[in-house]
Coordinates of C-alpha atoms in Angstrom, one line a residue:
M1 CA 95.3 6.1 -52.7
E2 CA 96.2 2.9 -50.8
N3 CA 95.3 2.0 -47.3
W4 CA 98.4 2.0 -45.1
D5 CA 96.9 0.8 -41.9
E6 CA 98.8 -2.5 -42.2
L7 CA 102.1 -0.9 -43.0
T8 CA 105.2 -3.0 -41.9
L9 CA 108.9 -2.2 -41.7
T10 CA 109.5 -4.6 -44.6
M11 CA 107.0 -2.8 -46.8
L12 CA 108.5 0.6 -45.9
K13 CA 112.0 -0.5 -46.6
E14 CA 110.9 -2.0 -50.0
I15 CA 109.2 1.3 -51.0
I16 CA 112.3 3.3 -50.1
A17 CA 114.6 0.8 -52.0
N18 CA 112.4 1.1 -55.1
K19 CA 112.3 4.9 -54.7
Q20 CA 108.5 5.0 -54.8
V21 CA 108.3 8.7 -53.8
K22 CA 104.6 9.1 -54.3
K23 CA 103.8 6.1 -52.1
L24 CA 106.3 7.3 -49.5
R25 CA 104.7 10.7 -49.3
E26 CA 101.2 9.1 -49.0
I27 CA 102.5 7.0 -46.1
F28 CA 103.8 10.0 -44.2
E29 CA 100.4 11.8 -44.7
E30 CA 98.4 8.9 -43.4
V31 CA 100.4 6.9 -40.8
N32 CA 101.0 8.3 -37.3
I33 CA 104.4 9.9 -37.1
V34 CA 105.2 8.2 -33.8
D35 CA 104.8 4.7 -35.5
L36 CA 106.9 5.9 -38.4
A37 CA 109.6 7.0 -36.1
E38 CA 109.7 3.6 -34.5
M39 CA 110.2 2.1 -38.0
A40 CA 112.8 4.7 -38.9
E41 CA 114.9 3.6 -35.9
Q42 CA 115.3 0.2 -37.6
C43 CA 116.2 1.7 -41.0
T44 CA 119.7 2.4 -42.2
L45 CA 121.1 5.9 -42.4
S46 CA 120.7 6.0 -46.2
E47 CA 117.1 4.9 -46.0
V48 CA 116.2 7.6 -43.4
L49 CA 118.1 10.2 -45.5
F50 CA 116.0 9.3 -48.5
V51 CA 112.9 9.9 -46.5
F52 CA 114.2 13.4 -45.4
K53 CA 115.0 14.3 -49.0
T54 CA 111.6 13.3 -50.5
V55 CA 108.9 13.9 -47.8
K56 CA 107.6 17.4 -46.9
K57 CA 109.9 19.4 -44.6
D58 CA 107.4 20.0 -41.9
V59 CA 106.6 16.3 -41.7
T60 CA 110.2 15.2 -41.5
A61 CA 110.8 17.8 -38.8
D62 CA 108.1 16.0 -36.7
L63 CA 109.8 12.7 -37.5
F64 CA 113.1 14.0 -36.3
A65 CA 111.7 15.1 -33.0
Y66 CA 110.5 11.5 -32.3
L67 CA 113.8 9.8 -33.2
S68 CA 116.3 8.6 -30.6
V69 CA 119.2 10.8 -29.6
D70 CA 121.7 8.5 -31.4
K71 CA 119.6 8.6 -34.6
Q72 CA 119.3 12.4 -34.4
E73 CA 123.1 12.7 -33.9
E74 CA 123.7 10.4 -36.9
L75 CA 121.5 12.5 -39.1
I76 CA 122.8 15.9 -38.0
R77 CA 126.4 14.8 -38.8
T78 CA 125.2 13.9 -42.3
F79 CA 122.9 16.9 -42.9
T80 CA 123.9 19.8 -45.0
G81 CA 123.5 23.4 -43.8
P82 CA 120.2 24.0 -45.6
E83 CA 118.8 20.7 -44.2
I84 CA 119.6 21.7 -40.7
K85 CA 118.1 25.1 -41.3
S86 CA 114.9 23.3 -42.5
I87 CA 114.7 21.3 -39.3
L88 CA 115.2 24.4 -37.2
D89 CA 112.5 26.3 -39.1
N90 CA 109.9 23.5 -38.7
L91 CA 110.6 22.4 -35.1
Y92 CA 109.4 24.1 -31.9
L93 CA 112.4 25.6 -30.1
D94 CA 111.9 23.5 -26.9
D95 CA 112.2 20.4 -29.1
V96 CA 115.4 21.8 -30.6
V97 CA 116.8 22.4 -27.1
D98 CA 115.7 19.0 -26.0
F99 CA 117.9 17.2 -28.5
L100 CA 120.8 19.8 -28.3
E101 CA 121.1 19.1 -24.6
E102 CA 121.9 15.5 -25.4
M103 CA 124.4 16.3 -28.2
P104 CA 128.2 16.6 -28.1
E105 CA 129.7 20.1 -28.5
S106 CA 130.5 19.6 -32.2
I107 CA 126.9 18.9 -33.1
V108 CA 125.6 21.8 -31.0
K109 CA 128.1 24.1 -32.8
K110 CA 127.0 22.8 -36.3
V111 CA 123.3 23.4 -35.5
L112 CA 123.9 26.9 -34.1
Q113 CA 126.0 27.9 -37.1
N114 CA 123.0 27.2 -39.3
A115 CA 120.4 28.9 -37.1
T116 CA 119.3 32.5 -37.7
S117 CA 120.5 35.1 -35.2
E118 CA 117.1 35.2 -33.7
Q119 CA 116.9 31.4 -33.4
R120 CA 120.4 31.3 -32.0
A121 CA 119.6 33.9 -29.3
E122 CA 116.5 32.0 -28.2
I123 CA 118.2 28.6 -28.2
N124 CA 121.1 30.0 -26.1
T125 CA 118.6 31.5 -23.7
L126 CA 116.8 28.2 -23.2
L127 CA 120.1 26.3 -22.9
S128 CA 121.3 28.7 -20.2
Y129 CA 118.7 27.6 -17.7
A130 CA 119.6 25.0 -15.1
P131 CA 119.0 21.4 -16.2
N132 CA 115.7 20.0 -15.0
S133 CA 114.3 23.5 -14.4
A134 CA 111.1 25.0 -15.8
G135 CA 113.2 27.3 -18.0
S136 CA 114.9 24.3 -19.6
I137 CA 111.7 22.6 -20.8
M138 CA 109.7 25.7 -21.8
T139 CA 109.1 27.0 -25.3
T140 CA 109.0 30.6 -26.5
D141 CA 106.6 29.7 -29.4
Y142 CA 103.3 30.9 -27.9
V143 CA 100.5 33.4 -28.6
E144 CA 100.5 36.5 -26.5
L145 CA 97.6 38.9 -26.3
F146 CA 97.5 42.4 -24.8
E147 CA 94.9 43.3 -22.2
H148 CA 93.3 46.1 -24.3
H149 CA 93.0 44.0 -27.4
T150 CA 89.5 43.6 -28.7
V151 CA 88.3 40.1 -29.5
E152 CA 88.6 40.9 -33.2
E153 CA 92.2 42.1 -32.7
A154 CA 92.9 39.0 -30.6
M155 CA 91.7 36.7 -33.4
D156 CA 94.0 38.6 -35.9
Q157 CA 96.9 38.0 -33.5
I158 CA 96.1 34.3 -33.1
R159 CA 96.0 34.0 -36.9
K160 CA 99.4 35.7 -37.1
Q161 CA 101.2 33.9 -34.3
G162 CA 99.2 30.7 -34.2
K163 CA 101.0 29.0 -37.2
T164 CA 104.3 28.7 -35.2
A165 CA 102.8 28.6 -31.7
E166 CA 103.0 25.3 -29.9
T167 CA 99.3 25.7 -28.8
I168 CA 96.5 28.2 -29.4
N169 CA 94.0 26.6 -27.1
T170 CA 95.1 28.8 -24.3
C171 CA 96.5 32.3 -24.8
F172 CA 98.3 34.4 -22.2
V173 CA 97.5 38.1 -21.6
I174 CA 100.2 40.6 -20.9
N175 CA 100.5 44.4 -20.6
K176 CA 103.0 46.6 -22.4
S177 CA 105.7 45.7 -19.9
N178 CA 105.2 42.0 -20.7
T179 CA 103.8 41.3 -17.2
L180 CA 101.5 38.3 -17.1
L181 CA 98.0 39.4 -16.3
G182 CA 95.9 36.4 -17.0
S183 CA 94.9 33.8 -19.6
I184 CA 92.0 33.1 -21.9
S185 CA 90.9 30.1 -23.9
L186 CA 90.2 30.1 -27.6
R187 CA 86.7 29.0 -26.9
E188 CA 86.0 32.1 -24.8
I189 CA 87.4 34.3 -27.6
L190 CA 85.3 32.6 -30.3
F191 CA 82.0 33.1 -28.4
A192 CA 82.7 36.6 -27.1
S193 CA 81.5 39.9 -28.8
E194 CA 84.0 41.2 -31.3
D195 CA 84.2 44.6 -29.6
K196 CA 84.8 43.3 -26.1
E197 CA 88.3 43.8 -24.6
I198 CA 90.3 40.8 -23.6
C199 CA 90.8 42.2 -20.1
E200 CA 87.0 42.0 -19.6
I201 CA 86.7 38.2 -20.3
M202 CA 90.2 36.9 -19.4
D203 CA 90.8 34.6 -16.3
T204 CA 92.9 36.6 -13.8
D205 CA 93.3 33.6 -11.5
I206 CA 96.9 33.0 -12.7
V207 CA 98.7 29.7 -12.4
A208 CA 102.3 30.2 -13.4
V209 CA 105.8 28.9 -12.7
T210 CA 109.1 30.6 -12.6
T211 CA 112.1 29.7 -14.8
G212 CA 114.0 28.3 -11.8
D213 CA 111.2 26.0 -10.5
D214 CA 112.1 22.3 -10.6
Q215 CA 110.5 20.4 -13.4
E216 CA 109.1 17.9 -10.9
E217 CA 107.3 20.7 -9.2
V218 CA 105.9 21.8 -12.6
G219 CA 104.5 18.3 -13.1
R220 CA 102.8 18.5 -9.7
I221 CA 101.2 21.8 -10.7
F222 CA 99.8 20.3 -13.9
Q223 CA 98.3 17.4 -11.9
K224 CA 96.9 19.6 -9.2
Y225 CA 95.2 22.2 -11.4
D226 CA 94.4 19.8 -14.3
I227 CA 95.7 22.2 -16.9
S228 CA 97.2 21.6 -20.4
V229 CA 99.5 24.6 -20.5
V230 CA 101.2 26.9 -17.9
G231 CA 102.9 30.3 -18.3
V232 CA 106.6 30.7 -17.3
V233 CA 107.6 34.0 -15.7
N234 CA 110.9 35.5 -14.5
S235 CA 111.5 37.1 -11.1
Q236 CA 109.6 40.3 -12.2
F237 CA 106.6 38.1 -13.2
K238 CA 107.2 38.9 -16.9
L239 CA 106.1 36.2 -19.3
V240 CA 109.1 34.5 -20.9
G241 CA 107.6 31.2 -22.2
I242 CA 105.1 28.4 -21.7
I243 CA 105.2 24.7 -20.9
T244 CA 102.7 22.4 -22.5
V245 CA 101.3 19.1 -21.2
D246 CA 103.2 17.0 -23.7
D247 CA 106.5 18.2 -22.3
V248 CA 105.3 17.5 -18.7
I249 CA 104.4 13.9 -19.6
D250 CA 108.0 13.4 -20.6
V251 CA 109.1 15.0 -17.3
L252 CA 106.8 12.8 -15.2
E253 CA 108.1 9.7 -17.0
E254 CA 111.7 10.8 -16.5
E255 CA 111.1 11.6 -12.8
A256 CA 109.2 8.3 -12.2
T257 CA 112.0 6.3 -13.8
E258 CA 114.6 8.1 -11.7
D259 CA 112.6 7.4 -8.5
I260 CA 112.1 3.7 -9.4
H261 CA 115.9 3.4 -10.0
L262 CA 116.7 5.1 -6.7
M263 CA 114.2 3.0 -4.8
A264 CA 116.0 -0.1 -6.1
G265 CA 119.5 1.3 -5.2
I266 CA 120.4 2.0 -8.8
R267 CA 122.0 5.2 -10.1
P268 CA 119.6 6.6 -12.8
V269 CA 120.8 5.9 -16.4
E270 CA 119.8 7.6 -19.6
G271 CA 117.8 5.7 -22.3
S272 CA 115.9 2.5 -22.3
Y273 CA 117.2 -0.8 -20.9
L274 CA 117.9 -2.4 -24.3
E275 CA 119.8 0.8 -25.4
S276 CA 122.0 0.7 -22.3
N277 CA 125.3 -1.2 -22.6
V278 CA 126.5 -3.6 -20.0
W279 CA 129.1 -1.2 -18.7
E280 CA 126.5 1.5 -18.0
I281 CA 124.3 -1.1 -16.2
F282 CA 127.3 -2.2 -14.1
K283 CA 128.2 1.4 -13.1
S284 CA 124.6 2.1 -12.2
R285 CA 124.3 -0.9 -9.8
I286 CA 127.6 -1.4 -8.2
P287 CA 127.9 1.8 -6.0
W288 CA 125.0 1.0 -3.7
L289 CA 125.8 -2.7 -3.5
L290 CA 129.3 -1.8 -2.3
I291 CA 128.0 0.8 0.2
L292 CA 125.4 -1.7 1.6
M293 CA 128.2 -4.2 2.3
I294 CA 129.1 -2.1 5.3
P295 CA 125.7 -2.3 7.2
A296 CA 125.5 -5.9 6.0
T297 CA 128.7 -6.6 7.9
L298 CA 127.0 -5.2 11.0
T299 CA 124.2 -7.8 10.5
G300 CA 126.8 -10.6 10.4
M301 CA 128.5 -9.2 13.6
I302 CA 125.2 -9.2 15.4
I303 CA 124.6 -12.9 14.6
A304 CA 128.2 -13.8 15.5
G305 CA 128.0 -11.8 18.8
N306 CA 124.9 -13.8 19.9
S307 CA 126.2 -17.2 19.0
A308 CA 126.0 -18.3 22.6
I309 CA 122.2 -18.1 22.8
L310 CA 122.0 -19.9 19.4
L311 CA 124.0 -22.8 20.9
I312 CA 121.6 -22.9 23.8
V313 CA 118.5 -22.8 21.7
P314 CA 119.5 -23.8 18.1
S315 CA 115.9 -23.6 16.8
L316 CA 116.2 -19.8 17.0
V317 CA 118.3 -19.9 13.8
N318 CA 115.3 -21.2 11.9
F319 CA 113.3 -18.0 12.3
I320 CA 116.0 -15.4 11.4
P321 CA 115.3 -15.4 7.6
M322 CA 111.5 -15.0 8.3
L323 CA 112.1 -12.1 10.7
M324 CA 114.5 -10.2 8.4
D325 CA 112.2 -10.7 5.3
T326 CA 109.1 -9.7 7.1
A327 CA 110.7 -6.6 8.7
G328 CA 112.3 -5.6 5.4
N329 CA 109.1 -5.9 3.5
A330 CA 107.2 -3.9 6.1
G331 CA 109.7 -1.1 6.0
S332 CA 109.7 -1.0 2.2
Q333 CA 105.9 -0.9 2.2
A334 CA 105.9 2.1 4.6
S335 CA 108.6 4.0 2.7
A336 CA 106.8 3.4 -0.7
M337 CA 103.6 5.0 0.6
V338 CA 105.3 7.9 2.2
I339 CA 107.5 8.6 -0.8
R340 CA 104.3 8.5 -3.0
G341 CA 102.7 10.9 -0.5
I342 CA 105.7 13.3 -0.8
V343 CA 105.5 13.2 -4.6
V344 CA 101.7 13.3 -5.1
D345 CA 100.2 14.7 -1.9
D346 CA 102.8 17.3 -1.0
L347 CA 103.7 15.5 2.2
S348 CA 106.5 17.4 4.0
I349 CA 108.5 17.4 7.2
K350 CA 105.7 19.3 9.0
D351 CA 103.7 16.1 8.7
F352 CA 106.2 14.2 10.8
L353 CA 103.9 13.6 13.8
A354 CA 101.0 12.7 11.5
V355 CA 103.1 10.1 9.8
L356 CA 104.5 8.9 13.1
F357 CA 101.1 8.2 14.6
K358 CA 99.6 6.8 11.4
E359 CA 102.5 4.3 11.1
L360 CA 102.2 3.4 14.8
R361 CA 98.5 2.6 14.5
A362 CA 99.0 0.7 11.2
S363 CA 101.9 -1.3 12.6
F364 CA 100.0 -2.2 15.8
M365 CA 97.2 -3.6 13.7
T366 CA 99.5 -5.4 11.3
G367 CA 101.8 -6.7 14.1
L368 CA 98.8 -8.0 16.1
I369 CA 97.5 -10.1 13.2
L370 CA 101.0 -11.4 12.4
F371 CA 101.6 -12.3 16.1
V372 CA 98.5 -14.5 16.2
I373 CA 99.0 -16.1 12.7
N374 CA 102.7 -16.7 13.3
T375 CA 102.2 -18.3 16.7
L376 CA 99.6 -20.7 15.2
R377 CA 101.9 -21.4 12.2
I378 CA 104.8 -22.3 14.4
L379 CA 102.7 -24.5 16.8
I380 CA 101.1 -26.3 13.8
F381 CA 104.2 -26.8 11.6
M382 CA 107.0 -26.8 14.1
P383 CA 105.5 -28.1 17.4
N384 CA 108.9 -29.3 18.7
V385 CA 110.1 -25.7 19.4
G386 CA 107.5 -25.2 22.1
I387 CA 105.1 -22.5 23.1
T388 CA 107.8 -20.3 24.7
V389 CA 109.8 -20.0 21.5
A390 CA 106.7 -19.6 19.4
I391 CA 105.5 -16.6 21.5
L392 CA 109.0 -15.1 21.6
V393 CA 109.4 -15.2 17.8
S394 CA 105.9 -13.8 17.3
F395 CA 106.4 -11.0 19.8
T396 CA 109.6 -10.1 18.0
V397 CA 107.7 -10.0 14.7
F398 CA 105.2 -7.6 16.4
L399 CA 108.0 -5.3 17.6
T400 CA 110.1 -5.4 14.4
I401 CA 107.0 -4.6 12.3
T402 CA 106.5 -1.5 14.4
L403 CA 110.1 -0.4 14.2
A404 CA 110.3 -1.2 10.5
N405 CA 107.2 0.8 9.7
L406 CA 108.5 3.8 11.7
I407 CA 111.9 3.6 10.0
G408 CA 110.4 3.1 6.5
G409 CA 107.9 5.9 7.1
L410 CA 110.1 8.5 8.7
L411 CA 113.4 8.1 6.8
P412 CA 112.0 9.7 3.6
L413 CA 111.0 12.7 5.7
F414 CA 114.5 13.0 7.1
A415 CA 115.7 12.9 3.5
L416 CA 113.8 16.1 2.9
I417 CA 115.6 17.7 5.8
L418 CA 118.9 16.7 4.3
K419 CA 117.7 17.9 0.8
I420 CA 118.2 14.6 -0.9
D421 CA 115.8 12.6 -3.0
P422 CA 113.4 10.7 -0.6
A423 CA 113.4 7.8 -3.1
S424 CA 117.0 7.1 -2.2
M425 CA 115.8 6.3 1.3
S426 CA 114.0 3.1 0.4
G427 CA 114.5 -0.4 -1.0
P428 CA 117.9 -1.7 -0.2
V429 CA 118.7 1.0 2.4
I430 CA 115.5 0.4 4.4
T431 CA 115.9 -3.4 4.1
T432 CA 119.5 -3.4 5.2
L433 CA 118.9 -1.1 8.2
V434 CA 115.8 -2.9 9.3
D435 CA 117.6 -6.3 9.1
A436 CA 120.1 -5.1 11.7
V437 CA 117.4 -3.7 13.9
S438 CA 115.2 -6.8 13.8
L439 CA 118.2 -9.0 14.8
L440 CA 119.0 -6.8 17.7
V441 CA 115.5 -6.9 19.0
Y442 CA 115.3 -10.7 18.4
F443 CA 118.4 -11.6 20.3
S444 CA 117.7 -9.1 23.1
I445 CA 114.3 -10.7 23.7
A446 CA 115.8 -14.2 23.4
I447 CA 118.5 -13.5 25.9
A448 CA 116.0 -11.9 28.3
V449 CA 113.6 -14.8 28.1
L450 CA 115.8 -17.8 27.6
G451 CA 119.1 -16.3 28.8

């Protein structure tokens, strides 16, 4: 048997072209399936189909789960009924639902036609849950134990259901009504006496989510309790599925990507950057840029409306870019920290005063340092403007830092009241708003002092 640690795409393509079935099967036994999926993405349809026809069905099902949506669709269109059935038999149902949610109706119909009545019912149930809910990402492939099972009976049940279960490390305990009573780890079962009942050794401190819970909230529960699996219950607290940590990692990546896009004023798009076409990128960026033209017009009007003071003291123009940049950066810093607090630390609207006073203290300290540094900077590098203008500009920096921090820190909390994503209240929105505020403060002080 050869060592395939140094396998390359060229080598894989050559083995497929020469129809070296034995070597191909060796590769799929030894090489990580994720790495092979990356190579398969760069293979032609005929090359991938050859792999699916020659490699073991349970292995190719794993490969299918790691392929891109486009590649999956391409394969399903080509697969025969028995080939689709093989995929369904060897994939966890949550993985089946994951790819069906991204498929056109014709593909979904073709897959469901080749599913068993039991598979079809379970798939339709999972598809019926709201997008981005706990129900939409859960799996029904799990081990369930009854409270009065002995340890010996529990082991028999694990052997029976474990082959198709997504995980056996944690098993959930129910009663005859299917109500969730607790959970127990495989370790606890292995080291317990065979005649002990599960209800005597199970953990009754239940951590569970409901089918309607938002997937982002599910991710927070995994982080908070440091767990690898959680039970999903319905409104009657009956166990209907489980969510495993591998699915939550995908959710966290998806939510983080969405937040990053929103913070940059971009409508979230599906897929990677290289997979997105130019039209999709254009559509994701243009809406916010058009919307932000309106407050940007206000900024221009503020400058135009104060042209008289600029004619009297032309040097004031020199400091406008610095004031706007500093204020915008300060606001973005505050909003980034508060948004992270909302996502990670469960910050909510009830923490309004705490955020207010914290930002006031932070902005006072920051503003004071910037006041001193900026005054010295102006006097050293621009001595001709004079001490009055230097202090005026630096005092404006102090005030705008305070206002920018308050706006950046409190706007995400107002977003919670309006029930919109706090991440949308950052980046370009904060910067544009703070620009206008900083100019108003600047010209108001300039007119009052230099009038």
